[in-house]
PDB file of C-alpha atoms in Angstrom:
ATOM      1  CA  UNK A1244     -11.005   3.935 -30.842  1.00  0.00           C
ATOM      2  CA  UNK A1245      -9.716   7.631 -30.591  1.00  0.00           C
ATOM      3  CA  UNK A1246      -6.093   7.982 -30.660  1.00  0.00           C
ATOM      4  CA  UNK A1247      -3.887  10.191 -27.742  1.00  0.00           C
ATOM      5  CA  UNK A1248       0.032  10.069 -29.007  1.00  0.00           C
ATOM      6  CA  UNK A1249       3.115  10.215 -26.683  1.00  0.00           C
ATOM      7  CA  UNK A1250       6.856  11.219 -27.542  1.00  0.00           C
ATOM      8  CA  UNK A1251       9.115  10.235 -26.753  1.00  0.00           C
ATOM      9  CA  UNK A1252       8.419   6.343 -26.045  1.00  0.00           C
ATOM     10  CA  UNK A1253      11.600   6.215 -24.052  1.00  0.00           C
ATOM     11  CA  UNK A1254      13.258   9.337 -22.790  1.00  0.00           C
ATOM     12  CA  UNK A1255      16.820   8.180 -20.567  1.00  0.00           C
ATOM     13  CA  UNK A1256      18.027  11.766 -18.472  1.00  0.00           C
ATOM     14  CA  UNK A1257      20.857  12.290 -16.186  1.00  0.00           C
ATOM     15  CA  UNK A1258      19.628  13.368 -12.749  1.00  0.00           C
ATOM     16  CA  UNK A1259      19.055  16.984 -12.033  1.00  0.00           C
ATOM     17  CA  UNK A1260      18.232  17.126 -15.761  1.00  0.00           C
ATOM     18  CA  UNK A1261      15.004  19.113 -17.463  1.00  0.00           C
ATOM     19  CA  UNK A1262      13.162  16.685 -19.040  1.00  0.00           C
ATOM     20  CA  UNK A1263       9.722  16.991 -21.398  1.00  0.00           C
ATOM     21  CA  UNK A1264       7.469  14.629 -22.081  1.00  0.00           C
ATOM     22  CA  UNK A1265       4.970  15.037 -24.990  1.00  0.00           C
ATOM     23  CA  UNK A1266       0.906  14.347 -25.749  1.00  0.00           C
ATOM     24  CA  UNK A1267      -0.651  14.835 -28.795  1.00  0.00           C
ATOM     25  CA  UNK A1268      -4.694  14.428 -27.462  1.00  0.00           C
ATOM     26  CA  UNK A1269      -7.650  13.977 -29.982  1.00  0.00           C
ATOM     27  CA  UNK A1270      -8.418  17.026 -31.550  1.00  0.00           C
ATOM     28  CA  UNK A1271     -11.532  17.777 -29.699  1.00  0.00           C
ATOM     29  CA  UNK A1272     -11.026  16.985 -26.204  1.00  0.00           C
ATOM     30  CA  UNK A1273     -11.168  19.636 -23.817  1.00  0.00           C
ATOM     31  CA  UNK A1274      -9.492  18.083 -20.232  1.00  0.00           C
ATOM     32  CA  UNK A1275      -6.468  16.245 -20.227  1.00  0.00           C
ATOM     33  CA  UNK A1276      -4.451  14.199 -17.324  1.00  0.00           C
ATOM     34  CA  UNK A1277      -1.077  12.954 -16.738  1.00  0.00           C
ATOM     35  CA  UNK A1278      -0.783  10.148 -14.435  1.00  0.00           C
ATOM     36  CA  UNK A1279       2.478   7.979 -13.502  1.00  0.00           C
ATOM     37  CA  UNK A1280       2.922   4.258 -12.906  1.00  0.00           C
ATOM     38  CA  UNK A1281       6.117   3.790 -10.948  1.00  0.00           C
ATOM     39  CA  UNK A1282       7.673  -0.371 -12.163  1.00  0.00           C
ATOM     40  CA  UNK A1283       5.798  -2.632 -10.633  1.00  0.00           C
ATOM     41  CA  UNK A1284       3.183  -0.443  -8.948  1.00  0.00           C
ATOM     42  CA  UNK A1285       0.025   1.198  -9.235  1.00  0.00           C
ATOM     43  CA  UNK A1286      -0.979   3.979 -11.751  1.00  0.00           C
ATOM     44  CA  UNK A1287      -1.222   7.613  -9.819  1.00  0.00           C
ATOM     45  CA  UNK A1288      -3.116  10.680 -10.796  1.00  0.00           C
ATOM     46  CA  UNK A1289      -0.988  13.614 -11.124  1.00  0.00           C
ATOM     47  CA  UNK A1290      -2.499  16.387 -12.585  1.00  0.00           C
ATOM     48  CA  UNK A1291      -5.309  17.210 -15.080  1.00  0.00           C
ATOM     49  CA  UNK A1292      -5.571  20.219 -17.193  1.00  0.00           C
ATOM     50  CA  UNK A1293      -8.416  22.459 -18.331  1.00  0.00           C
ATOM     51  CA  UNK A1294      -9.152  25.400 -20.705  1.00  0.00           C
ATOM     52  CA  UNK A1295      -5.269  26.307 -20.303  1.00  0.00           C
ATOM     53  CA  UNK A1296      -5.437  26.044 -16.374  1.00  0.00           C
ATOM     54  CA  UNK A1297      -3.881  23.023 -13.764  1.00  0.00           C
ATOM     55  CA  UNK A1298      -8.004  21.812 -12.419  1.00  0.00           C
ATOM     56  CA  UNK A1299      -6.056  19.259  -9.493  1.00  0.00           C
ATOM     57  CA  UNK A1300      -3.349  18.241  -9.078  1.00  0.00           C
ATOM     58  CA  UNK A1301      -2.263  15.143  -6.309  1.00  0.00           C
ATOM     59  CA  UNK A1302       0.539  15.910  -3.846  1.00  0.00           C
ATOM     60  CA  UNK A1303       3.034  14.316  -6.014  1.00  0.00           C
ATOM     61  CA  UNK A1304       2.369  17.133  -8.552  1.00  0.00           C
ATOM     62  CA  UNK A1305       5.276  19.746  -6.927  1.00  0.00           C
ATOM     63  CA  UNK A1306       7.028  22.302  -7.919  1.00  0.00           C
ATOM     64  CA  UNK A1307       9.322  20.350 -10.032  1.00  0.00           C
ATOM     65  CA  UNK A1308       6.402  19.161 -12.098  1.00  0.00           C
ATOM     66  CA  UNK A1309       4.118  21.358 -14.763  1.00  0.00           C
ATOM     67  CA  UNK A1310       2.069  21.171 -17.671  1.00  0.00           C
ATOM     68  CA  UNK A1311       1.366  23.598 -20.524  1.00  0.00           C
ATOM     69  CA  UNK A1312      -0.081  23.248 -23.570  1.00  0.00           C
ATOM     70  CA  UNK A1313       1.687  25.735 -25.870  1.00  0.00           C
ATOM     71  CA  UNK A1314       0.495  25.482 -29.122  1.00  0.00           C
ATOM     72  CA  UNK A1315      -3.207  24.208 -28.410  1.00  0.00           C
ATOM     73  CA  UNK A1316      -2.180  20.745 -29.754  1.00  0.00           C
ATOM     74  CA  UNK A1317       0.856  19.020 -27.818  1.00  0.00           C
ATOM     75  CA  UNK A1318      -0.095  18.684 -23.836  1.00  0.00           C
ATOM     76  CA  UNK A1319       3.419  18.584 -21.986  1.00  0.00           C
ATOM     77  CA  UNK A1320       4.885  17.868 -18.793  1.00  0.00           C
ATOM     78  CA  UNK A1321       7.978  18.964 -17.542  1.00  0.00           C
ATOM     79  CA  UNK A1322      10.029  18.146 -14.974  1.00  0.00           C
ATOM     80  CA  UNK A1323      12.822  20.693 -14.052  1.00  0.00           C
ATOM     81  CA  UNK A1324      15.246  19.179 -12.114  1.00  0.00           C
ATOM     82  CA  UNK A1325      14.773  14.775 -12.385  1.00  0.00           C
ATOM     83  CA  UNK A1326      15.339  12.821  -9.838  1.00  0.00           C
ATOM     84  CA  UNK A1327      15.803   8.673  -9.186  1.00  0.00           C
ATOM     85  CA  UNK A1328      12.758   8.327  -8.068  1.00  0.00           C
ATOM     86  CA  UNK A1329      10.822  10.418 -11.057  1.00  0.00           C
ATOM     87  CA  UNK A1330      11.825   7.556 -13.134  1.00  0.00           C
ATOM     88  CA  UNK A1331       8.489   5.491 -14.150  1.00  0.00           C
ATOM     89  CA  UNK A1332       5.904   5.562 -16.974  1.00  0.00           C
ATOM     90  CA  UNK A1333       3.848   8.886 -17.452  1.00  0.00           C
ATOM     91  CA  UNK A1334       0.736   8.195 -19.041  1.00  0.00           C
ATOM     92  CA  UNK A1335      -1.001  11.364 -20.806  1.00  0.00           C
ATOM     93  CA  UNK A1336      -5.597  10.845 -21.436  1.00  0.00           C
ATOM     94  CA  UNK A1337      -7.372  12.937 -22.625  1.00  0.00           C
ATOM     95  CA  UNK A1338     -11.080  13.342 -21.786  1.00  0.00           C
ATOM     96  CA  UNK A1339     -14.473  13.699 -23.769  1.00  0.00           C
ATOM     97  CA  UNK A1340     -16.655  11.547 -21.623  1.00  0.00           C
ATOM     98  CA  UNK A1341     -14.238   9.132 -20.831  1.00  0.00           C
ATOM     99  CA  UNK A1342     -10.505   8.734 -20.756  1.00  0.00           C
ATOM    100  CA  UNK A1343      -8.454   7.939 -23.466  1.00  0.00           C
ATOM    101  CA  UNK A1344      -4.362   6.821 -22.389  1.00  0.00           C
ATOM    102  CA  UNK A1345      -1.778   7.401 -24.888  1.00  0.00           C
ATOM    103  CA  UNK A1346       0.667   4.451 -24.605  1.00  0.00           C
ATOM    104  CA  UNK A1347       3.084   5.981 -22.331  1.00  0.00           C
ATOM    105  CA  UNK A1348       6.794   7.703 -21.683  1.00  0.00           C
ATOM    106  CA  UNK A1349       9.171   5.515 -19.947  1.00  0.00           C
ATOM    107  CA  UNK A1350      11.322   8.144 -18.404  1.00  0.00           C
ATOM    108  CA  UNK A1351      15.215   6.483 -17.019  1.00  0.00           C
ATOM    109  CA  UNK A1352      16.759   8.666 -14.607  1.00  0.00           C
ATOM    110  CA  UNK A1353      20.587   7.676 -14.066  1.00  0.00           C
TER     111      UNK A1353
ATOM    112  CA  UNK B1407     -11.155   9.315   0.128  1.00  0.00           C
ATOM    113  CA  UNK B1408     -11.915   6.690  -2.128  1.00  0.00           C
ATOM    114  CA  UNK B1409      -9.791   3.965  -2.007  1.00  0.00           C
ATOM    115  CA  UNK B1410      -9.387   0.628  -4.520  1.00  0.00           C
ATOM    116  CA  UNK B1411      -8.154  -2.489  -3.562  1.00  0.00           C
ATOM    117  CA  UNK B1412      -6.814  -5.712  -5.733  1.00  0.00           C
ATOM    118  CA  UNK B1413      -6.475  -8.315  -3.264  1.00  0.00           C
ATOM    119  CA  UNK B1414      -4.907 -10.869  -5.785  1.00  0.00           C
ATOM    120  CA  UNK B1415      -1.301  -9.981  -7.155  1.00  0.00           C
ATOM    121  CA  UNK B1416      -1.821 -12.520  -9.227  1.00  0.00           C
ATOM    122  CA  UNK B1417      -3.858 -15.170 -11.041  1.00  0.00           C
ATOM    123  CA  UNK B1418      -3.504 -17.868 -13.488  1.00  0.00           C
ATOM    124  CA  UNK B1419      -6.168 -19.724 -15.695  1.00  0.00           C
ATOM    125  CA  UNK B1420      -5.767 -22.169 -18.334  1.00  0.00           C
ATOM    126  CA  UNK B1421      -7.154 -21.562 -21.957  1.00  0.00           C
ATOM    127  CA  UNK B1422     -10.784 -21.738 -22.628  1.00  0.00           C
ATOM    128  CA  UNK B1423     -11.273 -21.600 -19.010  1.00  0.00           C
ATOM    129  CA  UNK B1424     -13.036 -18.265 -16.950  1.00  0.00           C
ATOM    130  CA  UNK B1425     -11.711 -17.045 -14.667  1.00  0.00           C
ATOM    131  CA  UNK B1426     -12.342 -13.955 -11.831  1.00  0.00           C
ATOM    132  CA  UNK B1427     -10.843 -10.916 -10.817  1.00  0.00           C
ATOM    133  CA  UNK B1428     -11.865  -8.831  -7.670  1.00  0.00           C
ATOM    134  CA  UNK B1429     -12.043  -5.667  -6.909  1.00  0.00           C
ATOM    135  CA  UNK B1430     -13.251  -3.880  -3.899  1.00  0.00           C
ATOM    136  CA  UNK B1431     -13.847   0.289  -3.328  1.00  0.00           C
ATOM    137  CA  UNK B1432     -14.633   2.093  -1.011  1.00  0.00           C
ATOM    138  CA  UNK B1433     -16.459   5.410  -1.337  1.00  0.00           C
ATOM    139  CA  UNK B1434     -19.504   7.689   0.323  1.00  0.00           C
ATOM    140  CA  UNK B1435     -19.998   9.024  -2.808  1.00  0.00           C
ATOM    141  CA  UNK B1436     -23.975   7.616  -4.444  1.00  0.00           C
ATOM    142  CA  UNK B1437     -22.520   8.697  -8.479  1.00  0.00           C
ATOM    143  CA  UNK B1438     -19.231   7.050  -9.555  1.00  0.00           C
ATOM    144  CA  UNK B1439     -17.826   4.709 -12.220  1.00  0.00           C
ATOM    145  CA  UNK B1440     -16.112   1.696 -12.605  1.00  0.00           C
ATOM    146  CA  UNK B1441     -13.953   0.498 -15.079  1.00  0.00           C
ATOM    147  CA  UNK B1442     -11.490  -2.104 -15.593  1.00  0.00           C
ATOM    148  CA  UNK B1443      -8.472  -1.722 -17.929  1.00  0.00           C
ATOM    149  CA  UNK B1444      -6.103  -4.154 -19.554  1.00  0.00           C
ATOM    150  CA  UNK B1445      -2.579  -3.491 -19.837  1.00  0.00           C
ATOM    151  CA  UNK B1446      -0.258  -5.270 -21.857  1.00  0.00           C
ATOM    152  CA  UNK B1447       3.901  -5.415 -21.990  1.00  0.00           C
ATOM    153  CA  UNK B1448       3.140  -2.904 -24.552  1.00  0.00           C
ATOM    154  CA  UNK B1449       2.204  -0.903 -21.277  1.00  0.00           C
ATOM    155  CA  UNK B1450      -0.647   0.524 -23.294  1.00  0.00           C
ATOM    156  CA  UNK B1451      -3.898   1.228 -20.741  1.00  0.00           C
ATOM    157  CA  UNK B1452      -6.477  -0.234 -22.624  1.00  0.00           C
ATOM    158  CA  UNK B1453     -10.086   0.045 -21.319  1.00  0.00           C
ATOM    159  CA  UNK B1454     -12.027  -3.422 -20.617  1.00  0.00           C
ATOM    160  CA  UNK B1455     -15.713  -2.431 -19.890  1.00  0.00           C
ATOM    161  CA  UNK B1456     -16.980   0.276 -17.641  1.00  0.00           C
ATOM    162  CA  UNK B1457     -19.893   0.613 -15.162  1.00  0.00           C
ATOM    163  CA  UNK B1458     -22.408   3.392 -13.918  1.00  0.00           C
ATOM    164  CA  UNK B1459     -22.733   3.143 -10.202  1.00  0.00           C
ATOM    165  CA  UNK B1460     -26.830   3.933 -10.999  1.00  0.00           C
ATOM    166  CA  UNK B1461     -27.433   0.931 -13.171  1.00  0.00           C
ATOM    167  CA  UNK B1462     -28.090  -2.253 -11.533  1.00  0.00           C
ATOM    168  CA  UNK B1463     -27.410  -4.093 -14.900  1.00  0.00           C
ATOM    169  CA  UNK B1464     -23.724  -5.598 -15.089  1.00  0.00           C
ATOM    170  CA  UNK B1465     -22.125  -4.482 -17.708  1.00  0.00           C
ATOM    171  CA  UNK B1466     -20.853  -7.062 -20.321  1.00  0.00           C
ATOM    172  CA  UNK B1467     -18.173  -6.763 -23.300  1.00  0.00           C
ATOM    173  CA  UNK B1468     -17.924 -10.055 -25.441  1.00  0.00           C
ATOM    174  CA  UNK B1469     -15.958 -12.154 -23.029  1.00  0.00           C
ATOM    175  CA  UNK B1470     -15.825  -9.807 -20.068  1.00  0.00           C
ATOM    176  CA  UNK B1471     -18.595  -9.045 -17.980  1.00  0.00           C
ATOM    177  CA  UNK B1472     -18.706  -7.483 -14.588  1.00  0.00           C
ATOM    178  CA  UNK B1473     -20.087  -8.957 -11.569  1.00  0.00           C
ATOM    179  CA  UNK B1474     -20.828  -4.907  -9.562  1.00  0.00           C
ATOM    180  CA  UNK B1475     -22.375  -5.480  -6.099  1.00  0.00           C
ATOM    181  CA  UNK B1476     -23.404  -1.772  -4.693  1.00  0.00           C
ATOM    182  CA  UNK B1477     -23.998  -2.819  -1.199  1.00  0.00           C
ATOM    183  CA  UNK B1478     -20.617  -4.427  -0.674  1.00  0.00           C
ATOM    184  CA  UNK B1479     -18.734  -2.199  -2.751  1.00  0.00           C
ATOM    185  CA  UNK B1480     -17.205  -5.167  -5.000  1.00  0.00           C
ATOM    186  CA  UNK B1481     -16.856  -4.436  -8.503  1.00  0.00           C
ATOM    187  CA  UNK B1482     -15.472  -8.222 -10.298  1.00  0.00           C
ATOM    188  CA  UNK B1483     -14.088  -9.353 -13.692  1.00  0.00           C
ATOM    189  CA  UNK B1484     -15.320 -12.533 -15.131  1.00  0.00           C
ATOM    190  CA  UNK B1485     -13.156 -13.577 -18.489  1.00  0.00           C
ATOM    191  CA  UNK B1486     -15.126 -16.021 -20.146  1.00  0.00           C
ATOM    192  CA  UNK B1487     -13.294 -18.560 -22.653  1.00  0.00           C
ATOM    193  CA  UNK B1488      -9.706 -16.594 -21.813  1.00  0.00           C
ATOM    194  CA  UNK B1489      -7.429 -16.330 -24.245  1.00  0.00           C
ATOM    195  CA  UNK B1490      -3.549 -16.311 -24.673  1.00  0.00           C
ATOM    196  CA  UNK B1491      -4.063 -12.628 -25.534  1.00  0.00           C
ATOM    197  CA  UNK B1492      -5.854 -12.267 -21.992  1.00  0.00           C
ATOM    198  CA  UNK B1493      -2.789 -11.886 -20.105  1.00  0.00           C
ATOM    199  CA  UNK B1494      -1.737  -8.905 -18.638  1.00  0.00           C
ATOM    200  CA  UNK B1495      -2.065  -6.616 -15.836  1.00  0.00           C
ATOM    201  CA  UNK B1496      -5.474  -5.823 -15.304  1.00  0.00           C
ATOM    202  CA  UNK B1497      -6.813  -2.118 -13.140  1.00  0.00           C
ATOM    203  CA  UNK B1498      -9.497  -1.338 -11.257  1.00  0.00           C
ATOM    204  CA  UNK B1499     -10.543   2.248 -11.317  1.00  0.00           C
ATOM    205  CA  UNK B1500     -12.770   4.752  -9.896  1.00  0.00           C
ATOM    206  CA  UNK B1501     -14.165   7.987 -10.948  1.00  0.00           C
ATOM    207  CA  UNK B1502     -16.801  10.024  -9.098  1.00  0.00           C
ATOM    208  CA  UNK B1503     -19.776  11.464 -10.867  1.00  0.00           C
ATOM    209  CA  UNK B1504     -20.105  14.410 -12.538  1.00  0.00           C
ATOM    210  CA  UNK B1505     -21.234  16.614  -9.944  1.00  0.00           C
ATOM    211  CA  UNK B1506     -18.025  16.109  -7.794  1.00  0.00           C
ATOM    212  CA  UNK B1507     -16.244  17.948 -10.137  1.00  0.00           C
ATOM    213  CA  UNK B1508     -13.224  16.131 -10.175  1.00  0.00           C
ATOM    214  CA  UNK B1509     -12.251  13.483 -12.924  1.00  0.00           C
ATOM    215  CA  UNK B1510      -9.519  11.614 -11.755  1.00  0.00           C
ATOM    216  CA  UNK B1511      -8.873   8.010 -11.429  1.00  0.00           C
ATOM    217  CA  UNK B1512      -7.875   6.259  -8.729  1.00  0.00           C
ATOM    218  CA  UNK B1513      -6.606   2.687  -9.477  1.00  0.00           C
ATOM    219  CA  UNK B1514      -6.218  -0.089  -7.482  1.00  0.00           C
ATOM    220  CA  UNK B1515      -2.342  -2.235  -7.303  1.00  0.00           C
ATOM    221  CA  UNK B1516      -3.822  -4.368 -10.531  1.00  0.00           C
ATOM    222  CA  UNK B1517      -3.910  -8.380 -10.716  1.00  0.00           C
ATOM    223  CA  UNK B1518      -1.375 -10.305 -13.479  1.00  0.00           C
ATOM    224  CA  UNK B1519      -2.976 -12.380 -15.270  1.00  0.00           C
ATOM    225  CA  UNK B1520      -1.238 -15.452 -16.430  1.00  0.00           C
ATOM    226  CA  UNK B1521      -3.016 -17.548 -19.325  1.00  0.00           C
ATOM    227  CA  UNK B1522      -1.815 -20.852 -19.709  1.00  0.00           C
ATOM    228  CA  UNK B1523      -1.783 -22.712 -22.662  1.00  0.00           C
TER     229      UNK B1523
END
């Protein structure tokens, strides 16, 4: 099965900090996601990503939150200024026909 | 909106035995998907099997097979012969069709399985 990378597998931030989380997707994918999974609940859609441009984003996708993918390879998000709550697993897939999920970022805010 | 809903937090089964998860949706939408996915402590999202919303046929995968009632909008996992390697948290998901132009998922709260030996 295609491969989508994440790094780092465990990121630990103070809060307030700038944090940015990393996915490598399969070469030839065009659309990628991000989605979170807060401990213990379910997995949420936060953005997804298209020919260099945001295609949706959910509600929980604000201004703190975005998503570039600066050197055509690595997908990021960042998150300027983490909170308590942004701590959670971030998921990146990538999409050619189906989704692929990378195995994850847990992200610690203290 | 669409909407998915795991009604069973969790669910145990002993070895060799099958055992069913449930899913419901709900949706106006006529072209969608459904997939289950498997995930691990590892916390990797692995996908299980997948369904067209236009085929009547259930889809099956090995030891998984899919039990996908239109009308009622129930979409069920059957593991057949389940394995220690079974457990884990297991998804339901959504997509809508092409034409809706968006190609998110929307998950339900997932079921833990517990395999027992």
């Amino acid at each position: 099965e295609p491969e989508v990378t994440q790094t780092p597998s465990h990121q630990v931030t103070q809060m307030g900090q700038e944090v940015i989380l990393r996915c490598v997707p399969i070469s030839n994918h065009l659309y990628f996601y991000w989605y979170r999974q807060i401990l213990g609940q379910k997995v949420e859609f936060l953005v997804s990503f298209y020919n260099n441009e945001i295609s949706e984003k959910s509600e929980i996708f604000d201004d703190q939150f975005s998503v570039e993918r600066p050197d055509g390879s690595n997908f990021t998000l960042k998150i300027r200024s983490t909170k308590l709550e942004d701590s959670a697993m971030y998921f990146c897939a990538a999409r050619l026909g189906e989704q692929f999920f990378g195995p994850g970022t847990r992200l610690t805010v203290l | 909106a669409q909407t998915v809903t795991q009604s069973q937090p969790e669910m145990s089964v002993q070895e060799a035995e099958t055992v069913t998860l449930s899913c419901t949706y709900d949706t106006s939408e006529s072209d969608y998907y459904l997939f289950w996915y498997k995930q691990p402590p590892s916390r990797q999202m692995i996908l299980v099997i997948r369904q067209e919303a236009y085929k009547q046929q259930n889809a099956t995968e090995n030891r998984f097979s899919v039990n996908f009632q239109k009308a009622a909008k129930s979409f069920s996992l059957k593991i057949s012969d389940s394995q220690l390697g079974d457990a884990a948290m297991y998804f339901c998901a959504y997509r809508s069709g092409a034409t809706s132009g968006t190609y998110k998922y929307i998950f339900g709260t997932g079921t833990r399985l517990k395999v027992l030996a």
